[in-house]
Amino acid sequence: MIDVRLLRTDPDGVRTALARRGNPDVLAQLARAIEVEGEMRTQQGLRDALRGEVNELSKQVGLKRREGDADGAEELQARSRALGEQETALAAAADTLQAELRELLLRIPNLPHPDAPDGASDHDNPIIKGPFLPESFPDYQRVPHWETAAALGILDNERATKISGAMFTMQRGAGATLARALCQYALDMNSDAFEEIRPPSLVTTATLTATGQLPKFADDAYAIERDDLWCIPTAEVPLTSLFAGEVLDVSILPQRLMAHSSCYRREAGSAGRDTRGMLRAHEFDKVEILAVATPEQGPDLLLELRDRAERLISGLGLPYRIIEICTGDMGQSHHRSFDIEVYAPGCDNWLEVSSVSWFSDYQARRADIRYRTPGEKGTTVANTLNGSALAVPRVWAAIMENYRQADGSVVIPDVLKPYMRGIEVISPK
């Protein structure tokens, strides 16, 4: 969440920054938050003043009793009780306002970075690198991956649906090996600087709230209500909260973490849209890279994470481009973001395969992740950044289409061959 002190010290600056997102509802929430914050401080000030009076009266009561003035002590005590009741009422009002303010701040999005491009929707996202495309695609690569994979016997979504329902996928044989190979490839390529974590796949409400998924995106998450747990939509969620509630020494920052996990998303509202094959699913595997850093380290780390994600896609030999996300298309928690997209000739579409984002202190403030600098007073809220190093479904699909041969077989990209148990070509049975 944004720093509540900004509502007091620079409300116009916050309003101007959030106006770049182009959402009137956000500005209405901000106006209410500024109003509530002012009312809360007023109530707290009155409460504290009464508390001071009650404390002073308590001292006077003790003095009267020592002087033997029982009537005077009783009179002061009665007045103290009356003031105490008023103080209790003011404290309750302040607490109510504080709870409302927190709910508003949980819903108000992050402030866009000054360098983030302005725009109203994804149509305004500028291409900043690429596109890297061949001059043309042969007709045999203009076949959708779900047709190629079904013919090869390596994608069996019909039985996945029988087992689990719509929008679940299942790879078989060399298809399953390819999915695992992609994850191992991504982990190995980032092992030079990132600590591998295998986090839990179920997290608490507080953990899901820390990254901004709750309360706004509750409808897209899978809840296990009996245990107050949630299935993770991405490993970003548990990795971000690894240091929740902790004060780190600045000398250990940045912390670089990576994780391979299954991800679970309801994809509410997506029925009938890009749901064929591997394009959109309720469960999929992904390798995430994440950093916890100081604000000063944030800009360079954002570019590092973006370059690492690009290196993976480039290494696979897939046609790709990099776009920067405009203010009107940004996620709630994002301060600045880039997407890497690959072109799938069979789908005739650009597919987002990686999103790399800097969250400034928005997530860390929710998770209460701080750091201490020797010689400086107090602590500072950390910054967080993350990137999809490699999400399996769409990369898998792009390989099926870009590496398809005239006979219907699919050649394995060279960088994946060490992980494929000797399989170099997936051929029709």
Short mmCIF file of C-alpha atoms in Angstrom, two decimals, residues 153-424:
data_model
loop_
_atom_site.label_atom_id
_atom_site.label_comp_id
_atom_site.label_asym_id
_atom_site.label_seq_id
_atom_site.Cartn_x
_atom_site.Cartn_y
_atom_site.Cartn_z
CA GLY A 153 -0.11 -37.58 -28.51
CA ILE A 154 1.58 -35.21 -26.05
CA LEU A 155 -1.40 -33.03 -25.01
CA ASP A 156 -4.52 -34.67 -23.60
CA ASN A 157 -6.83 -31.90 -22.44
CA GLU A 158 -9.90 -34.07 -22.99
CA ARG A 159 -8.86 -36.42 -20.17
CA ALA A 160 -7.67 -33.46 -18.06
CA THR A 161 -11.18 -32.07 -18.30
CA LYS A 162 -12.63 -35.46 -17.38
CA ILE A 163 -10.44 -35.54 -14.27
CA SER A 164 -10.66 -31.93 -13.12
CA GLY A 165 -13.12 -29.95 -15.26
CA ALA A 166 -12.76 -27.25 -17.90
CA MET A 167 -9.55 -25.24 -18.37
CA PHE A 168 -7.21 -27.87 -16.98
CA THR A 169 -4.46 -29.26 -19.20
CA MET A 170 -2.38 -32.43 -19.22
CA GLN A 171 0.86 -33.09 -21.06
CA ARG A 172 1.92 -36.65 -21.75
CA GLY A 173 5.13 -38.41 -22.71
CA ALA A 174 7.58 -36.06 -24.41
CA GLY A 175 5.15 -33.19 -23.78
CA ALA A 176 5.41 -33.67 -20.02
CA THR A 177 9.18 -34.00 -20.32
CA LEU A 178 9.28 -30.75 -22.29
CA ALA A 179 7.29 -28.92 -19.60
CA ARG A 180 9.70 -30.11 -16.91
CA ALA A 181 12.70 -29.30 -19.10
CA LEU A 182 11.56 -25.70 -19.46
CA CYS A 183 11.44 -25.26 -15.68
CA GLN A 184 14.84 -26.84 -15.13
CA TYR A 185 16.31 -24.68 -17.88
CA ALA A 186 14.98 -21.51 -16.22
CA LEU A 187 16.28 -22.54 -12.79
CA ASP A 188 19.72 -23.44 -14.11
CA MET A 189 20.07 -20.21 -16.07
CA ASN A 190 19.43 -18.15 -12.92
CA SER A 191 21.31 -20.27 -10.40
CA ASP A 192 24.38 -18.03 -10.69
CA ALA A 193 22.74 -15.29 -8.59
CA PHE A 194 19.41 -16.54 -7.19
CA GLU A 195 18.79 -18.84 -4.24
CA GLU A 196 16.36 -21.62 -5.13
CA ILE A 197 13.36 -21.93 -2.80
CA ARG A 198 10.62 -24.54 -2.84
CA PRO A 199 7.82 -22.64 -1.07
CA PRO A 200 4.46 -23.99 0.12
CA SER A 201 1.68 -23.94 -2.45
CA LEU A 202 -0.91 -22.93 0.17
CA VAL A 203 -0.66 -19.60 1.99
CA THR A 204 -2.57 -17.59 4.57
CA THR A 205 -4.84 -14.64 3.90
CA ALA A 206 -2.19 -12.28 5.25
CA THR A 207 0.38 -13.67 2.81
CA LEU A 208 -1.93 -13.26 -0.19
CA THR A 209 -2.82 -9.74 0.97
CA ALA A 210 0.84 -8.73 1.18
CA THR A 211 1.37 -8.96 -2.58
CA GLY A 212 -1.87 -7.18 -3.51
CA GLN A 213 -3.95 -10.16 -4.64
CA LEU A 214 -6.37 -9.53 -1.77
CA PRO A 215 -8.83 -8.04 -1.38
CA LYS A 216 -9.13 -6.92 -5.03
CA PHE A 217 -8.55 -10.23 -6.82
CA ALA A 218 -10.29 -12.63 -4.44
CA ASP A 219 -12.55 -13.89 -7.24
CA ASP A 220 -9.51 -15.08 -9.22
CA ALA A 221 -8.00 -17.05 -6.33
CA TYR A 222 -8.76 -20.57 -5.12
CA ALA A 223 -9.75 -20.48 -1.44
CA ILE A 224 -9.67 -23.36 1.03
CA GLU A 225 -12.14 -21.79 3.43
CA ARG A 226 -12.07 -24.54 6.04
CA ASP A 227 -8.42 -23.81 6.82
CA ASP A 228 -8.29 -20.12 5.82
CA LEU A 229 -5.71 -20.94 3.16
CA TRP A 230 -5.34 -20.00 -0.49
CA CYS A 231 -3.70 -21.74 -3.45
CA ILE A 232 -0.88 -19.55 -4.73
CA PRO A 233 -1.47 -17.83 -8.09
CA THR A 234 2.31 -17.45 -8.45
CA ALA A 235 5.43 -18.16 -6.38
CA GLU A 236 5.76 -14.38 -6.05
CA VAL A 237 3.26 -14.63 -3.19
CA PRO A 238 5.20 -16.87 -0.75
CA LEU A 239 8.59 -15.49 -1.85
CA THR A 240 7.53 -11.90 -1.09
CA SER A 241 6.44 -12.87 2.42
CA LEU A 242 9.59 -14.86 3.18
CA PHE A 243 10.83 -11.85 5.16
CA ALA A 244 7.42 -10.56 6.33
CA GLY A 245 7.59 -8.84 9.71
CA GLU A 246 11.40 -8.86 9.70
CA VAL A 247 14.02 -6.12 9.89
CA LEU A 248 16.94 -7.00 7.61
CA ASP A 249 20.46 -5.62 7.69
CA VAL A 250 21.08 -3.47 4.63
CA SER A 251 24.32 -5.36 4.00
CA ILE A 252 22.42 -8.50 2.89
CA LEU A 253 20.35 -6.63 0.29
CA PRO A 254 19.44 -7.31 -2.39
CA GLN A 255 18.09 -10.75 -1.62
CA ARG A 256 17.64 -12.72 -4.86
CA LEU A 257 15.25 -15.68 -4.76
CA MET A 258 13.79 -18.05 -7.36
CA ALA A 259 11.20 -20.79 -7.20
CA HIS A 260 9.51 -23.35 -9.42
CA SER A 261 5.91 -23.91 -8.39
CA SER A 262 2.50 -24.82 -9.62
CA CYS A 263 0.21 -21.81 -9.95
CA TYR A 264 -3.57 -21.77 -9.53
CA ARG A 265 -5.91 -19.18 -11.00
CA ARG A 266 -9.66 -19.20 -11.51
CA GLU A 267 -9.31 -16.99 -14.60
CA ALA A 268 -12.71 -15.50 -13.78
CA GLY A 269 -14.37 -14.00 -16.82
CA SER A 270 -12.07 -15.70 -19.31
CA ALA A 271 -14.38 -18.53 -20.39
CA GLY A 272 -14.29 -18.86 -24.16
CA ARG A 273 -11.34 -16.48 -24.54
CA ASP A 274 -7.92 -17.95 -25.39
CA THR A 275 -8.84 -21.15 -23.58
CA ARG A 276 -7.84 -23.65 -26.24
CA GLY A 277 -4.71 -25.72 -25.85
CA MET A 278 -2.22 -24.27 -23.39
CA LEU A 279 -3.05 -20.57 -23.66
CA ARG A 280 -5.08 -20.20 -20.47
CA ALA A 281 -5.47 -22.73 -17.66
CA HIS A 282 -6.46 -22.99 -14.02
CA GLU A 283 -3.19 -24.74 -13.11
CA PHE A 284 0.26 -24.33 -14.65
CA ASP A 285 3.95 -24.42 -13.76
CA LYS A 286 6.17 -21.37 -13.61
CA VAL A 287 9.64 -20.32 -12.46
CA GLU A 288 9.65 -17.00 -10.62
CA ILE A 289 12.61 -14.73 -9.86
CA LEU A 290 12.27 -12.13 -7.12
CA ALA A 291 14.35 -9.55 -5.29
CA VAL A 292 14.05 -7.70 -1.99
CA ALA A 293 16.09 -4.52 -2.16
CA THR A 294 16.64 -0.92 -1.16
CA PRO A 295 14.91 1.81 -3.20
CA GLU A 296 18.27 2.77 -4.70
CA GLN A 297 18.85 -0.81 -5.93
CA GLY A 298 15.40 -1.01 -7.55
CA PRO A 299 16.03 0.52 -11.01
CA ASP A 300 19.07 -1.63 -11.82
CA LEU A 301 17.41 -4.78 -10.49
CA LEU A 302 14.34 -4.16 -12.65
CA LEU A 303 16.52 -4.13 -15.75
CA GLU A 304 18.48 -7.17 -14.52
CA LEU A 305 15.32 -9.22 -14.04
CA ARG A 306 14.03 -8.12 -17.44
CA ASP A 307 17.32 -9.05 -19.12
CA ARG A 308 17.33 -12.45 -17.45
CA ALA A 309 13.82 -13.22 -18.64
CA GLU A 310 14.74 -12.05 -22.13
CA ARG A 311 17.85 -14.25 -22.14
CA LEU A 312 15.69 -17.32 -21.52
CA ILE A 313 13.31 -16.58 -24.39
CA SER A 314 16.12 -15.57 -26.74
CA GLY A 315 18.00 -18.75 -25.84
CA LEU A 316 15.00 -20.81 -26.90
CA GLY A 317 15.17 -19.21 -30.34
CA LEU A 318 11.59 -17.95 -30.21
CA PRO A 319 10.49 -14.75 -31.98
CA TYR A 320 9.80 -12.14 -29.32
CA ARG A 321 9.40 -8.49 -28.41
CA ILE A 322 9.50 -6.48 -25.18
CA ILE A 323 6.83 -3.93 -24.31
CA GLU A 324 6.58 -1.51 -21.41
CA ILE A 325 3.27 -1.42 -19.57
CA CYS A 326 1.50 1.93 -19.68
CA THR A 327 -0.16 3.52 -16.66
CA GLY A 328 -3.67 2.50 -17.73
CA ASP A 329 -2.72 -1.17 -18.09
CA MET A 330 -0.64 -1.57 -14.92
CA GLY A 331 -1.48 -4.07 -12.22
CA GLN A 332 -2.55 -2.71 -8.85
CA SER A 333 0.81 -3.22 -7.14
CA HIS A 334 3.04 -2.19 -10.05
CA HIS A 335 5.33 0.83 -10.01
CA ARG A 336 6.91 0.06 -13.38
CA SER A 337 6.53 -3.07 -15.56
CA PHE A 338 7.70 -4.79 -18.73
CA ASP A 339 6.22 -7.75 -20.61
CA ILE A 340 8.00 -10.16 -22.92
CA GLU A 341 5.81 -11.59 -25.66
CA VAL A 342 6.50 -14.40 -28.10
CA TYR A 343 4.88 -14.76 -31.47
CA ALA A 344 2.97 -17.98 -32.11
CA PRO A 345 2.44 -18.41 -35.87
CA GLY A 346 -0.22 -21.11 -35.46
CA CYS A 347 -2.32 -18.86 -33.24
CA ASP A 348 -1.21 -15.82 -35.25
CA ASN A 349 -0.87 -13.93 -32.02
CA TRP A 350 1.62 -12.39 -29.61
CA LEU A 351 1.55 -14.27 -26.30
CA GLU A 352 2.68 -12.76 -23.01
CA VAL A 353 5.20 -15.19 -21.52
CA SER A 354 6.90 -13.04 -18.89
CA SER A 355 6.02 -10.01 -16.80
CA VAL A 356 8.76 -8.19 -14.88
CA SER A 357 7.75 -5.59 -12.32
CA TRP A 358 9.07 -3.20 -9.68
CA PHE A 359 6.63 -2.62 -6.82
CA SER A 360 8.59 0.11 -4.96
CA ASP A 361 7.63 -0.25 -1.26
CA TYR A 362 3.97 -1.07 -1.97
CA GLN A 363 4.15 -4.81 -1.20
CA ALA A 364 6.82 -4.56 1.49
CA ARG A 365 4.70 -2.04 3.41
CA ARG A 366 1.84 -4.54 3.46
CA ALA A 367 4.17 -7.36 4.49
CA ASP A 368 6.13 -5.13 6.91
CA ILE A 369 9.54 -5.90 5.40
CA ARG A 370 12.10 -3.36 6.60
CA TYR A 371 15.84 -2.91 6.72
CA ARG A 372 18.21 -1.13 9.03
CA THR A 373 21.25 0.87 7.95
CA PRO A 374 24.08 1.11 10.52
CA GLY A 375 24.51 4.65 11.80
CA GLU A 376 20.98 5.71 10.80
CA LYS A 377 17.97 6.03 13.10
CA GLY A 378 14.96 3.81 12.65
CA THR A 379 14.22 1.45 9.78
CA THR A 380 13.24 1.80 6.12
CA VAL A 381 10.56 -0.09 4.19
CA ALA A 382 12.19 -2.33 1.56
CA ASN A 383 11.39 -2.52 -2.14
CA THR A 384 10.32 -5.70 -3.97
CA LEU A 385 10.67 -6.75 -7.61
CA ASN A 386 9.74 -9.92 -9.44
CA GLY A 387 9.64 -11.51 -12.85
CA SER A 388 8.23 -14.58 -14.55
CA ALA A 389 11.49 -16.22 -15.52
CA LEU A 390 9.52 -18.74 -17.53
CA ALA A 391 5.86 -19.70 -17.48
CA VAL A 392 5.40 -23.11 -19.09
CA PRO A 393 2.07 -23.07 -20.98
CA ARG A 394 2.58 -20.35 -23.58
CA VAL A 395 6.29 -21.04 -24.07
CA TRP A 396 5.42 -24.72 -24.57
CA ALA A 397 2.76 -23.68 -27.08
CA ALA A 398 5.14 -21.34 -28.92
CA ILE A 399 7.71 -24.15 -29.25
CA MET A 400 5.05 -26.43 -30.73
CA GLU A 401 4.28 -23.84 -33.40
CA ASN A 402 7.69 -22.30 -34.13
CA TYR A 403 9.58 -25.61 -34.19
CA ARG A 404 6.98 -27.60 -36.15
CA GLN A 405 8.34 -29.38 -39.22
CA ALA A 406 6.63 -30.18 -42.51
CA ASP A 407 5.98 -33.81 -41.43
CA GLY A 408 4.22 -32.67 -38.24
CA SER A 409 7.16 -33.37 -35.93
CA VAL A 410 8.55 -30.80 -33.50
CA VAL A 411 12.28 -30.20 -33.06
CA ILE A 412 13.49 -29.60 -29.50
CA PRO A 413 15.37 -26.28 -29.03
CA ASP A 414 19.08 -26.92 -28.50
CA VAL A 415 19.16 -25.43 -24.97
CA LEU A 416 16.51 -27.93 -23.81
CA LYS A 417 18.06 -31.08 -25.25
CA PRO A 418 20.20 -31.81 -22.13
CA TYR A 419 16.95 -32.09 -20.13
CA MET A 420 14.97 -34.24 -22.61
CA ARG A 421 16.40 -37.74 -21.89
CA GLY A 422 17.80 -37.98 -25.38
CA ILE A 423 14.71 -36.77 -27.22
CA GLU A 424 15.71 -34.34 -29.97
#
